[in-house]
Every structure is written in structure tokens, then in C-alpha cells.
Amino acid sequence: MATKQTNSLARLMMAPSVILLLVWMVVPLAFTLWFSFQQYNPLNPIRDGFVGFSNYLLFFNNPAFIASIINTLLLVVSVLLITVIGGILLALLLDQPMWGQGFVRILVISPFFVMPPVAALVWKNMLMHPGYGVFADMARFFGLQPIDWFAQYPLFSIILIVAWQWLPFATLILLTSLQSLDGEQKEAAEMDGAGVLSRFCYLTLPHLARAITVVVLIQTIFLLSIYAEILVTTNGGPGYASTNLPFLVYQKALLEFKIGQASAGGIIAVILANIVAFFVMRYAGRNLDR
Amino acid sequence: MARAVTTRHRTIATVAAWIVALLIFFPILYTIITSFKSEAEAIQGFSLIPSGTIESYAEVEAQRGYFHFFLNSVILSVGSTVLALIIAVPAAWAMAFSPTRRTKDVLMWMLSTKMMPAVAVLFPIYLIFRNLGLLDSRIGITVMLMLINLPIVVWMLYTYFREIPGEILEAARMDGASLWGEIIYVLTPMAIPGIASTMLLNIILAWNEAFWTLRLTTANAAPLTAFISSFSSPEGLFWAKLSAASTLAIAPILIMGWFSQRQLVRGLTFGAVK
């Protein structure tokens, strides 16, 4: 029943958001695309100019690039596996009747609200420090050699920290979904003599499918751009052992001033994110139709 | 008989859940405990009982000027959220109450901007900020945080506004209310809870943002994310101070977070899971 007047008013109300986001998306990205075909170094302006695809070739031929792609994927997939499987188990546990459920929930969700630098530094220093950390104290208590986590298993250490940050998110979403499962259905299945395992496989898991998809998609967006956790712990090292794609691009751009290569890396990151975004959008779009 | 099984079941579930929950919460708990130790105590080995000194809190302020960074965090997160709301409320409003064929596409496109990796635009943004003199300025970072959270704000508000029944609007129109009258007197009171939840979640997200706040600030506009990161330099072990600073940095957000669990689920899943 919208009149012409309300329609144009509606357009006016949407304009600021649309224009801002359009500018924010198009202008910097256009710059990056342009830079990715340029030789550009702010410290050495003499050799600037168009260089075709050579930045991309340089980036691809850099051993750090392959390492960073592998690390990025390892980081994303490992954290997803830990948080989704751990999240399902934890959600099933928290869904049981118990005393103090509200308080348990508060404890479990808390790590999600801890800012990344705090999470990473607390784990690095107070838990995983080879000399004074809690893990080292525990190892010595059991008569074992303390592990120098960030020197021996740099990427795994970061995976552990990031999984700790995101496990609460997965748990919370899955628990919310679990609580919307029809109790009568569960009882009916129980009366029909369905065992715990078959009830989980044929009733609970299909019900959770939607929430699991959401968890995987949302987390992937954030996990593809992990940055602060690496910066304050390993700084990408030793070597490139814990460098992911965002961190490599940051190093190229702001530490080495190889703007062309950094921009090529940025465009590759965009392509990677777009593959994920495609699935997110399809999912969100379907959800909007209901 | 069923009763007995239930009680046993409940006891086992309670014990298991509490153990797991305490393990997950342990790093935060240990940070709070360590913040009440002296530096010497902090590296003396595992201990859950601090001496209760508050010297670390005093030193974090005296030596490193903690409050300046805390204030920046408050200004940046609240400022960017308020700015985002001013821009997003009319947009979400229009999309919820005068939807057109393209509304869905616009929403989807807005969401897609959220998926652009920050590193892809790191250098252009850095360059633009430098040339406009916005590096390390509160205004620059506020606008930046507003932009990266704007899509989520629009989406969240949209999902809340859409639940306001349209009949109320029609009734108001029959009574001769103008469009602005409708908005101010009829719908705003109904929209307040949704706007409040959106605000809460976005303050949390902005407070914890740790890419742009680290790269575009140095001192003047640096919030707590940058302050805490400065503890990563290997200039010595200042764990009690790190713990005190961390405790202060996460406490307000942790408490806000506990109150916003539902909104968090809703906001971050774009209304797909409620």
C-alpha cells in the first residue's frame, strides 16, 4: 500500500547507508586492484610503473605464499573441526537438566568476549610459557619436560588459542538450536525404543544441521582474517611457520613496503573470501525468503 | 523409579558441566587472580591464592597511563555504534516497512561488504588516512569501526523491525498520523528494545576489533587493543601488570556480554538461529 511519496522517502532513508557502504567497498578495492598491477615502493619512487601480472607471479613464487595459504587453510579447518565437534558435545551436555545452568552458561560463553590481544597474550604468557606457564608447571608436576609451545608447535598453539575463543560461539548457537528441538518428538522416539545414539543421529543431528551450517559459515569469515593473535604471539614465525595470508599481506605492505605484491596478495584474499561468501549469501538469502 | 534416575542423571550432568565450564573459564579466572599478585609472585609457579595486592592496577595507570586507552576504547566503541545507528535506523526502517522488490538484494549486498577481508584494503585505507591526516585520530577510527559494523547493524535492526506488526501502522494511519508522527509516536517505542540490543552487540564488537585499531593508531587514538598488544614486546615479564590491564580491559565487555547472549546469537547469525 506504499504510496509514491513514502517510496521516495524510503529511498532517501536508505541512501546514506547505501552510499557509504558503496564508497567503502569500491574505492579502496579499486586502489588495491590498481596497485596490484604496479611496481610501487614509497621508499623508492624511481622505479614505479605498470608491471602487468608480475606482482602476482612474484607473490606466487614466494615460498612464503604457499606456506601462508596452507597455514590459512589449516587454521580455518582445524578451528572449525574443534569448535563444531566440541560445540555439539558441549551443547548436548549443557542441554541436560542440571543445577546452576545459567551460571555454567555464563562461564562457557565468556571467552568469546575477550579481545583477541588479551586472549593471545594470556595464553602465551601465563599458560603456555615454557618456564613459568601453568602448562609447564603441570608438566613438571608429572615429571615431564615442559614444551616450548610457540617454538615447537607455533601454528598448533595459535589454533588452540583461536579455538578457545570460538568454541563458546559454536556452543551458544548450537545450544540455542538444541533448545528449540521439540520435546515431544524426543519423547516419542524414546517410547518407540530408539537408543541414545540413533536418537542423536536421526533426530538431533538433522535438527542441528542448519545451526551447524551457520556456525561454519560465520566462523569461516572471521577465521580467514585472523591477525592480532599472530601479531602478539609468534609474529608469523619461526620462519613462516605461523604466517597466514592476512599476516603475509600486512608484512609485505607495512613492513617491507612492497605495495604491488601486497596488493596482489590482497586480491587473492578477496577471491578466497568470495568463495566462502558465495555460500554464505546463498544461505542467508534462502533464510530471508521465509 | 524414574525420579531416582533423573536425580542421578542431573547430578552427573551438573558435575560434568561444571568441570568443563571451569576449565573453559580458567584462563580468565587465572588472569583475574594473577592481577592481584605482585610481579615476583606472578612467576613463582602455579598458585590460585594471590596476596591480594592492588599494586599492579596502580602501576598500570601510573607507568603506562591506562586510563587514556580505556577512555579511547569507550569513545571509539560507543561513538562508532551511535554513528552506525543514526545511519542504519532509517535504512532498516525503510526496508522493513516499505519493502520493494530490490530490498532483499540491497540487504544481501550490504552483507557481502562485511565479507571483504580487511587486508585487501589495508594499504589504500592507510594511504587515504595518511593523506587526510586521519592516522591516529579518534574521528578516523570511529568512522572506520562504524563502516565495518554498519552491515550487521542494518541487518539486526531489520530483523527486529520486521517483527513489529504492520496493523499498528495502518491503525495509526487511519487516525490521520503523518509518516513522521507514525515513526516517532507509534513505532519508536516498540523499536527501542531492538535498537538497544543492536547497540549492545555492536559496542562489544567495536571494543574487541583488533585489526584496524592496531594498524591505524599509535598513541593519541589508541584503544585498549593496542595498549594490551604493547605487552607483547619481550622487554621483560610483567605478568601481574598484563593481568591487571587485561582484567580491566575485558571486565566491562564480559558483563555486557553476559546480558546479551540471546542478541548475540541473533545478531551474528543474521536472524537464522533464534
Coordinates of C-alpha atoms in Angstrom, one line a residue:
Chain A
M1 CA 0.0 0.0 0.0
A2 CA 3.0 2.2 -0.3
T3 CA 2.4 5.5 -2.0
K4 CA 4.8 7.2 -4.3
Q5 CA 5.7 9.7 -1.6
T6 CA 6.6 7.1 1.0
N7 CA 8.6 5.2 -1.6
S8 CA 10.8 8.1 -2.4
L9 CA 11.1 8.9 1.3
A10 CA 12.1 5.2 1.8
R11 CA 14.8 5.6 -0.8
L12 CA 16.1 8.8 0.9
M13 CA 16.2 7.0 4.2
M14 CA 18.3 4.2 2.7
A15 CA 20.6 6.5 0.8
P16 CA 23.2 7.2 3.5
S17 CA 23.9 3.6 4.3
V18 CA 24.0 2.5 0.7
I19 CA 26.3 5.3 -0.5
L20 CA 28.7 4.9 2.5
L21 CA 29.0 1.2 2.0
L22 CA 29.3 1.6 -1.7
V23 CA 32.2 4.1 -1.4
W24 CA 33.8 2.0 1.4
M25 CA 33.7 -1.1 -0.8
V26 CA 34.6 0.3 -4.2
V27 CA 37.2 3.0 -3.6
P28 CA 39.8 1.1 -1.6
L29 CA 39.3 -2.1 -3.6
A30 CA 39.8 -0.2 -6.8
F31 CA 43.1 1.2 -5.4
T32 CA 44.2 -2.3 -4.4
L33 CA 43.4 -3.7 -7.8
W34 CA 45.3 -0.8 -9.5
F35 CA 48.3 -1.2 -7.1
S36 CA 48.4 -4.9 -7.8
F37 CA 49.5 -4.2 -11.4
Q38 CA 52.0 -1.5 -10.3
Q39 CA 55.6 -1.5 -9.2
Y40 CA 55.2 0.8 -6.2
N41 CA 57.5 1.3 -3.2
P42 CA 57.1 4.5 -1.2
L43 CA 60.7 4.3 -0.2
N44 CA 62.0 4.0 -3.8
P45 CA 59.7 6.0 -6.1
I46 CA 62.1 5.9 -9.2
R47 CA 61.1 2.5 -10.4
D48 CA 57.4 3.0 -10.3
G49 CA 55.1 1.9 -13.2
F50 CA 52.8 -0.6 -14.7
V51 CA 54.2 -4.2 -14.5
G52 CA 51.3 -6.4 -15.6
F53 CA 50.9 -9.6 -13.7
S54 CA 54.4 -9.8 -12.3
N55 CA 53.3 -8.9 -8.8
Y56 CA 51.0 -11.9 -8.9
L57 CA 53.9 -14.1 -10.2
L58 CA 56.3 -12.8 -7.6
F59 CA 53.7 -13.5 -4.9
F60 CA 53.0 -17.0 -6.2
N61 CA 56.7 -17.8 -6.5
N62 CA 57.4 -16.6 -3.0
P63 CA 57.7 -19.7 -0.8
A64 CA 56.0 -17.8 2.0
F65 CA 52.9 -17.5 -0.2
I66 CA 52.4 -21.3 -0.4
A67 CA 53.1 -21.6 3.3
S68 CA 50.7 -18.8 4.2
I69 CA 47.9 -20.4 2.1
I70 CA 48.4 -23.8 3.7
N71 CA 48.6 -22.2 7.2
T72 CA 45.4 -20.2 6.5
L73 CA 43.5 -23.3 5.5
L74 CA 44.9 -25.4 8.3
L75 CA 43.9 -22.7 10.8
V76 CA 40.4 -22.4 9.4
V77 CA 39.7 -26.1 9.1
S78 CA 41.3 -27.1 12.4
V79 CA 39.4 -24.5 14.4
L80 CA 36.2 -25.4 12.6
L81 CA 36.6 -29.1 13.4
I82 CA 37.5 -28.4 17.1
T83 CA 34.7 -25.9 17.6
V84 CA 31.9 -27.7 15.8
I85 CA 32.6 -31.2 17.3
G86 CA 33.4 -29.7 20.7
G87 CA 30.4 -27.3 20.4
I88 CA 28.0 -30.2 19.7
L89 CA 29.3 -32.2 22.7
L90 CA 29.2 -29.2 24.9
A91 CA 25.7 -28.1 23.8
L92 CA 24.4 -31.7 24.4
L93 CA 25.9 -31.5 27.9
L94 CA 24.6 -28.1 28.7
D95 CA 21.1 -29.1 27.5
Q96 CA 20.8 -31.7 30.2
P97 CA 18.9 -30.8 33.4
M98 CA 21.4 -29.6 36.0
W99 CA 21.9 -27.2 38.9
G100 CA 23.3 -23.8 38.1
Q101 CA 22.7 -24.0 34.4
G102 CA 22.6 -20.2 33.9
F103 CA 25.9 -19.8 35.7
V104 CA 27.6 -22.6 33.7
R105 CA 26.4 -20.9 30.5
I106 CA 27.9 -17.6 31.6
L107 CA 31.3 -19.3 32.3
V108 CA 31.3 -21.1 28.9
I109 CA 30.3 -18.1 26.8
S110 CA 32.9 -15.8 28.4
P111 CA 36.0 -16.4 26.2
F112 CA 34.1 -15.0 23.2
F113 CA 34.0 -11.6 24.8
V114 CA 37.8 -11.5 25.5
M115 CA 39.5 -9.2 23.0
P116 CA 42.0 -11.1 20.7
P117 CA 45.2 -9.5 22.1
V118 CA 44.2 -10.3 25.7
A119 CA 43.3 -13.9 24.8
A120 CA 46.6 -14.4 22.9
L121 CA 48.9 -12.8 25.5
V122 CA 47.2 -14.6 28.4
W123 CA 47.6 -18.0 26.7
K124 CA 51.2 -17.2 25.5
N125 CA 52.5 -15.9 28.9
M126 CA 50.5 -17.4 31.7
L127 CA 49.5 -20.8 30.3
M128 CA 52.0 -21.8 27.5
H129 CA 55.2 -20.1 28.7
P130 CA 57.9 -22.8 28.7
G131 CA 59.4 -21.6 32.0
Y132 CA 56.6 -20.1 34.1
G133 CA 53.4 -21.1 32.4
V134 CA 50.7 -23.2 34.0
F135 CA 51.2 -26.0 31.4
A136 CA 54.9 -26.1 32.2
D137 CA 54.1 -26.3 35.9
M138 CA 51.8 -29.2 35.2
A139 CA 54.4 -31.0 33.1
R140 CA 57.0 -30.7 35.8
F141 CA 54.5 -31.9 38.4
F142 CA 54.1 -35.1 36.3
G143 CA 57.9 -35.3 35.8
L144 CA 57.7 -34.4 32.1
Q145 CA 59.8 -31.9 30.1
P146 CA 57.9 -28.6 29.6
I147 CA 57.0 -27.9 26.0
D148 CA 58.1 -24.7 24.3
W149 CA 54.8 -24.3 22.6
F150 CA 55.4 -21.3 20.3
A151 CA 58.8 -22.5 19.2
Q152 CA 58.0 -26.2 18.6
Y153 CA 54.3 -26.0 17.6
P154 CA 53.7 -22.4 16.6
L155 CA 50.6 -23.0 14.3
F156 CA 49.1 -25.5 16.7
S157 CA 49.5 -23.1 19.6
I158 CA 47.6 -20.4 17.6
I159 CA 44.9 -22.9 16.6
L160 CA 44.5 -23.7 20.3
I161 CA 44.0 -20.1 21.3
V162 CA 41.6 -19.3 18.4
A163 CA 39.6 -22.5 19.1
W164 CA 39.3 -21.4 22.7
Q165 CA 37.9 -18.0 21.6
W166 CA 35.4 -19.5 19.1
L167 CA 34.2 -22.7 21.0
P168 CA 31.8 -20.6 23.1
F169 CA 30.2 -19.1 20.0
A170 CA 29.6 -22.5 18.4
T171 CA 28.3 -23.9 21.7
L172 CA 25.9 -21.0 22.2
I173 CA 24.5 -21.2 18.7
L174 CA 24.1 -25.0 18.8
L175 CA 22.6 -24.9 22.3
T176 CA 20.1 -22.3 21.2
S177 CA 19.1 -24.6 18.3
L178 CA 19.0 -27.7 20.5
Q179 CA 16.6 -26.0 22.9
S180 CA 14.2 -25.4 20.1
L181 CA 14.0 -29.1 19.4
D182 CA 10.5 -30.4 20.1
G183 CA 10.5 -32.3 23.4
E184 CA 7.5 -34.4 22.3
Q185 CA 9.4 -35.7 19.3
K186 CA 12.2 -36.7 21.6
E187 CA 9.8 -38.5 23.9
A188 CA 8.1 -40.2 21.1
A189 CA 11.4 -41.5 19.7
E190 CA 12.3 -42.7 23.2
M191 CA 9.0 -44.5 23.6
D192 CA 9.5 -46.2 20.3
G193 CA 12.6 -47.6 21.8
A194 CA 15.2 -45.6 19.8
G195 CA 18.6 -45.7 21.6
V196 CA 20.6 -42.7 22.6
L197 CA 22.8 -43.0 19.5
S198 CA 20.1 -43.4 17.0
R199 CA 18.1 -40.6 18.5
F200 CA 21.2 -38.4 18.1
C201 CA 21.8 -39.5 14.5
Y202 CA 18.2 -39.4 13.2
L203 CA 16.7 -36.7 15.3
T204 CA 19.1 -34.3 16.9
L205 CA 21.8 -34.1 14.2
P206 CA 19.4 -33.3 11.3
H207 CA 17.7 -30.6 13.6
L208 CA 21.2 -29.1 14.2
A209 CA 22.2 -29.1 10.6
R210 CA 21.0 -25.6 10.0
A211 CA 22.8 -24.2 13.1
I212 CA 26.0 -26.1 12.2
T213 CA 25.9 -24.5 8.7
V214 CA 25.5 -21.1 10.2
V215 CA 28.4 -21.7 12.7
V216 CA 30.7 -22.9 9.9
L217 CA 29.9 -20.0 7.6
I218 CA 30.1 -17.2 10.1
Q219 CA 33.3 -18.6 11.7
T220 CA 35.0 -19.0 8.4
I221 CA 34.5 -15.3 7.6
F222 CA 36.3 -14.4 10.9
L223 CA 38.9 -17.2 10.8
L224 CA 40.0 -16.2 7.3
S225 CA 41.2 -12.9 8.7
I226 CA 42.9 -13.9 12.0
Y227 CA 45.5 -11.3 12.6
A228 CA 46.1 -10.0 16.2
E229 CA 46.6 -13.4 17.7
I230 CA 49.5 -14.0 15.4
L231 CA 50.9 -10.5 15.8
V232 CA 51.2 -10.7 19.6
T233 CA 52.4 -14.3 19.9
T234 CA 54.7 -15.6 17.1
N235 CA 54.8 -12.6 14.7
G236 CA 54.4 -15.2 11.9
G237 CA 57.4 -17.2 12.9
P238 CA 59.6 -19.1 13.3
G239 CA 60.3 -18.5 9.6
Y240 CA 56.8 -18.6 8.0
A241 CA 55.6 -21.4 10.2
S242 CA 52.6 -19.5 11.6
T243 CA 52.1 -16.8 8.9
N244 CA 48.7 -16.8 7.4
L245 CA 47.6 -14.8 4.3
P246 CA 46.4 -11.7 6.1
F247 CA 49.6 -11.6 8.1
L248 CA 51.8 -12.0 5.0
V249 CA 49.9 -9.2 3.2
Y250 CA 50.4 -7.0 6.3
Q251 CA 54.2 -7.8 6.3
K252 CA 54.5 -7.0 2.6
A253 CA 52.6 -3.8 2.8
L254 CA 53.6 -2.1 6.0
L255 CA 56.9 -3.7 6.9
E256 CA 58.6 -4.3 3.5
F257 CA 56.7 -1.6 1.6
K258 CA 56.2 -4.0 -1.4
I259 CA 52.9 -2.5 -2.2
G260 CA 52.4 -4.2 -5.5
Q261 CA 52.9 -7.7 -4.1
A262 CA 50.9 -6.9 -1.0
S263 CA 48.0 -5.7 -3.2
A264 CA 48.2 -8.9 -5.3
G265 CA 48.0 -10.8 -2.1
G266 CA 45.0 -8.7 -1.0
I267 CA 43.2 -9.5 -4.3
I268 CA 43.9 -13.2 -3.7
A269 CA 42.4 -12.9 -0.2
V270 CA 39.3 -11.3 -1.7
I271 CA 38.9 -14.2 -4.1
L272 CA 39.3 -16.7 -1.3
A273 CA 36.8 -14.8 0.8
N274 CA 34.4 -14.6 -2.1
I275 CA 34.3 -18.4 -2.5
V276 CA 33.1 -18.6 1.1
A277 CA 30.9 -15.5 0.7
F278 CA 29.0 -17.2 -2.2
F279 CA 27.8 -19.9 0.2
V280 CA 27.0 -17.5 3.0
M281 CA 24.9 -15.3 0.7
R282 CA 23.0 -18.3 -0.7
Y283 CA 22.2 -19.4 2.8
A284 CA 21.3 -16.0 4.1
G285 CA 19.2 -15.4 1.0
R286 CA 17.2 -18.6 1.5
N287 CA 16.6 -17.7 5.1
L288 CA 15.3 -14.3 4.1
D289 CA 12.6 -15.8 1.9
R290 CA 10.8 -17.5 4.7
Chain B
M1 CA 12.0 -45.2 39.8
A2 CA 12.1 -42.6 37.0
R3 CA 12.6 -40.0 39.7
A4 CA 15.8 -41.7 41.0
V5 CA 17.2 -42.0 37.6
T6 CA 16.5 -38.3 36.9
T7 CA 18.3 -37.2 40.1
R8 CA 21.3 -39.3 39.4
H9 CA 21.3 -38.1 35.8
R10 CA 21.1 -34.5 37.0
T11 CA 24.0 -34.9 39.4
I12 CA 26.3 -36.4 36.8
A13 CA 25.4 -33.7 34.3
T14 CA 25.9 -31.0 36.8
V15 CA 29.4 -32.3 37.8
A16 CA 30.5 -32.8 34.3
A17 CA 29.2 -29.4 33.1
W18 CA 30.8 -27.5 36.0
I19 CA 34.2 -29.2 35.4
V20 CA 34.1 -28.4 31.7
A21 CA 32.8 -24.8 32.3
L22 CA 35.5 -24.1 34.9
L23 CA 38.2 -25.4 32.5
I24 CA 37.0 -23.2 29.7
F25 CA 36.8 -20.2 32.1
F26 CA 40.1 -21.0 33.7
P27 CA 42.3 -18.6 31.6
I28 CA 40.1 -15.7 32.5
L29 CA 39.9 -16.7 36.2
Y30 CA 43.7 -17.1 36.3
T31 CA 44.2 -13.7 34.7
I32 CA 42.0 -12.1 37.4
I33 CA 43.8 -14.0 40.2
T34 CA 47.2 -13.0 38.8
S35 CA 46.2 -9.4 38.6
F36 CA 46.1 -9.4 42.4
K37 CA 49.7 -10.8 42.7
S38 CA 53.0 -8.9 42.8
E39 CA 55.3 -9.3 39.8
A40 CA 57.5 -11.7 41.8
E41 CA 54.6 -13.8 42.9
A42 CA 53.2 -14.0 39.3
I43 CA 56.2 -16.0 38.1
Q44 CA 56.7 -18.1 41.2
G45 CA 54.7 -21.0 39.9
F46 CA 51.1 -22.1 39.9
S47 CA 49.1 -20.6 42.7
L48 CA 45.4 -19.8 43.0
I49 CA 45.7 -17.7 46.1
P50 CA 47.1 -14.2 45.4
S51 CA 48.5 -12.0 48.1
G52 CA 45.7 -9.5 47.3
T53 CA 47.9 -6.6 46.4
I54 CA 46.5 -4.0 44.0
E55 CA 49.9 -2.5 43.2
S56 CA 49.6 -3.8 39.6
Y57 CA 46.5 -1.8 39.0
A58 CA 48.1 1.3 40.4
E59 CA 51.3 0.8 38.3
V60 CA 49.4 0.1 35.1
E61 CA 47.9 3.6 35.5
A62 CA 51.0 5.3 36.9
Q63 CA 53.6 3.9 34.5
R64 CA 51.6 3.3 31.3
G65 CA 48.7 5.7 31.5
Y66 CA 46.0 3.0 31.3
F67 CA 43.0 5.4 31.6
H68 CA 43.9 7.2 28.3
F69 CA 43.5 4.0 26.4
F70 CA 40.4 2.9 28.3
L71 CA 38.8 6.3 27.5
N72 CA 39.7 5.8 23.8
S73 CA 38.0 2.4 23.8
V74 CA 34.9 3.9 25.3
I75 CA 34.8 6.8 22.8
L76 CA 35.6 4.7 19.8
S77 CA 33.1 1.8 20.5
V78 CA 30.2 4.0 21.7
G79 CA 30.9 6.7 19.1
S80 CA 31.0 4.3 16.2
T81 CA 27.9 2.4 17.4
V82 CA 25.9 5.6 17.8
L83 CA 27.0 6.8 14.4
A84 CA 26.1 3.5 12.9
L85 CA 22.7 3.6 14.5
I86 CA 22.0 7.1 13.2
I87 CA 22.7 6.0 9.7
A88 CA 21.2 2.5 9.9
V89 CA 17.9 3.1 11.7
P90 CA 16.3 5.0 8.8
A91 CA 17.6 2.4 6.3
A92 CA 16.4 -0.6 8.3
W93 CA 13.2 1.2 8.9
A94 CA 12.5 1.8 5.2
M95 CA 13.4 -1.7 4.3
A96 CA 11.2 -3.2 6.9
F97 CA 8.1 -1.0 6.3
S98 CA 8.3 0.0 2.7
P99 CA 10.0 -3.1 1.1
T100 CA 10.4 -3.1 -2.6
R101 CA 11.5 -5.8 -5.0
R102 CA 15.1 -4.8 -4.5
T103 CA 15.1 -4.7 -0.7
K104 CA 16.4 -8.2 -0.4
D105 CA 19.2 -7.6 -2.9
V106 CA 20.2 -4.5 -1.1
L107 CA 20.4 -6.4 2.2
M108 CA 22.4 -9.2 0.7
W109 CA 24.8 -6.7 -0.9
M110 CA 25.3 -5.0 2.4
L111 CA 26.1 -8.3 4.0
S112 CA 28.6 -9.0 1.3
T113 CA 30.6 -5.9 2.1
K114 CA 31.2 -7.4 5.6
M115 CA 33.0 -10.3 3.9
M116 CA 35.7 -8.2 2.3
P117 CA 38.9 -9.2 4.0
A118 CA 40.4 -6.2 5.8
V119 CA 43.9 -6.9 4.5
A120 CA 42.7 -6.4 0.9
V121 CA 42.2 -2.7 1.6
L122 CA 44.9 -2.2 4.2
F123 CA 47.3 -0.1 2.1
P124 CA 44.7 2.1 0.3
I125 CA 43.0 2.8 3.6
Y126 CA 46.4 3.5 5.2
L127 CA 47.2 5.9 2.4
I128 CA 43.8 7.7 2.4
F129 CA 44.0 8.1 6.2
R130 CA 47.6 9.4 6.0
N131 CA 46.7 11.9 3.3
L132 CA 43.6 13.1 5.1
G133 CA 45.6 13.4 8.3
L134 CA 43.3 10.8 10.0
L135 CA 46.0 8.4 11.2
D136 CA 45.9 8.1 14.9
S137 CA 42.8 10.3 15.1
R138 CA 39.7 9.3 17.0
I139 CA 37.4 10.6 14.3
G140 CA 39.1 8.4 11.7
I141 CA 38.9 5.2 13.7
T142 CA 35.4 5.9 14.7
V143 CA 34.3 6.2 11.1
M144 CA 36.3 3.0 10.3
L145 CA 34.6 1.0 13.0
M146 CA 31.2 2.4 12.0
L147 CA 31.8 1.2 8.4
I148 CA 32.8 -2.3 9.3
N149 CA 29.9 -2.8 11.6
L150 CA 27.2 -0.9 9.6
P151 CA 26.1 -4.1 7.7
I152 CA 25.5 -6.0 10.9
V153 CA 23.7 -3.0 12.4
V154 CA 21.3 -2.7 9.4
W155 CA 20.7 -6.4 9.4
M156 CA 20.0 -6.7 13.1
L157 CA 17.7 -3.7 13.1
Y158 CA 15.9 -5.0 10.0
T159 CA 15.2 -8.4 11.7
Y160 CA 13.8 -6.6 14.8
F161 CA 11.7 -4.0 12.9
R162 CA 10.2 -6.7 10.7
E163 CA 8.6 -8.2 13.8
I164 CA 6.7 -5.1 14.6
P165 CA 3.1 -5.8 13.3
G166 CA 2.1 -3.7 10.3
E167 CA -1.5 -3.4 11.6
I168 CA -0.4 -0.9 14.2
L169 CA 0.9 1.2 11.4
E170 CA -2.3 1.1 9.5
A171 CA -4.4 1.9 12.6
A172 CA -2.2 5.0 13.1
R173 CA -2.6 6.0 9.5
M174 CA -6.4 5.7 9.8
D175 CA -6.2 8.0 12.8
G176 CA -4.5 10.5 10.5
A177 CA -0.9 10.2 11.7
S178 CA 1.7 11.6 9.4
L179 CA 4.7 9.4 8.4
W180 CA 6.9 11.1 10.9
G181 CA 4.2 11.0 13.5
E182 CA 3.9 7.3 12.9
I183 CA 7.6 6.8 13.4
I184 CA 8.1 9.0 16.5
Y185 CA 4.9 8.2 18.4
V186 CA 3.9 4.7 17.4
L187 CA 6.9 2.7 16.2
T188 CA 9.8 4.1 18.1
P189 CA 8.6 2.9 21.5
M190 CA 8.2 -0.6 20.0
A191 CA 11.6 -0.5 18.4
I192 CA 13.6 0.6 21.5
P193 CA 14.4 -3.0 22.7
G194 CA 15.7 -4.0 19.2
I195 CA 17.8 -0.8 19.0
A196 CA 19.1 -1.4 22.5
S197 CA 20.2 -5.0 21.7
T198 CA 21.8 -3.9 18.5
M199 CA 23.7 -1.2 20.3
L200 CA 24.9 -3.6 23.0
L201 CA 26.2 -6.2 20.5
N202 CA 28.0 -3.5 18.4
I203 CA 29.7 -1.9 21.3
I204 CA 31.1 -5.4 22.1
L205 CA 32.2 -5.9 18.5
A206 CA 33.8 -2.5 18.2
W207 CA 35.5 -2.8 21.6
N208 CA 37.2 -6.0 20.6
E209 CA 38.1 -5.1 17.0
A210 CA 41.8 -5.7 16.7
F211 CA 42.9 -5.1 13.1
W212 CA 42.2 -1.5 12.2
T213 CA 42.6 -0.3 15.8
L214 CA 46.1 -1.8 15.8
R215 CA 47.1 -0.6 12.4
L216 CA 45.7 2.9 12.2
T217 CA 46.5 4.2 15.7
T218 CA 49.8 4.7 17.6
A219 CA 49.2 6.7 20.7
N220 CA 46.7 9.5 20.7
A221 CA 43.7 7.5 19.5
A222 CA 44.9 4.0 20.6
P223 CA 42.3 1.9 22.4
L224 CA 42.9 -1.0 24.8
T225 CA 43.5 -3.5 22.0
A226 CA 46.7 -1.5 21.1
F227 CA 47.6 -1.0 24.7
I228 CA 47.4 -4.7 25.5
S229 CA 49.3 -5.6 22.4
S230 CA 52.2 -3.4 23.6
F231 CA 52.8 -6.0 26.3
S232 CA 53.9 -8.5 23.6
S233 CA 57.3 -6.9 23.2
P234 CA 59.9 -9.0 25.0
E235 CA 61.1 -6.3 27.4
G236 CA 60.6 -8.4 30.5
L237 CA 57.9 -10.3 32.3
F238 CA 55.2 -8.0 33.5
W239 CA 52.5 -10.6 34.0
A240 CA 50.8 -9.0 37.0
K241 CA 50.5 -5.7 35.1
L242 CA 49.4 -7.5 32.0
S243 CA 46.8 -9.3 34.0
A244 CA 45.6 -6.2 35.7
A245 CA 45.3 -4.3 32.4
S246 CA 43.6 -7.4 30.8
T247 CA 41.1 -7.7 33.6
L248 CA 40.2 -4.0 33.3
A249 CA 40.0 -4.3 29.5
I250 CA 37.6 -7.3 29.4
A251 CA 35.5 -6.8 32.5
P252 CA 33.0 -4.2 31.2
I253 CA 32.5 -6.2 27.9
L254 CA 32.3 -9.5 29.7
I255 CA 29.5 -8.2 31.9
M256 CA 27.7 -6.7 28.9
G257 CA 28.2 -9.9 27.0
W258 CA 26.5 -12.0 29.8
F259 CA 23.4 -9.9 29.3
S260 CA 23.4 -10.1 25.6
Q261 CA 23.7 -13.8 24.9
R262 CA 20.4 -14.0 23.0
Q263 CA 21.0 -10.9 21.0
L264 CA 24.5 -12.2 20.2
V265 CA 23.0 -15.4 18.7
R266 CA 20.5 -13.5 16.7
G267 CA 22.8 -10.7 15.5
L268 CA 25.7 -12.9 14.4
T269 CA 23.5 -15.4 12.6
F270 CA 21.5 -12.7 10.8
G271 CA 18.4 -14.0 12.5
A272 CA 18.8 -17.6 11.2
V273 CA 19.0 -19.0 14.7
K274 CA 16.9 -17.5 17.5

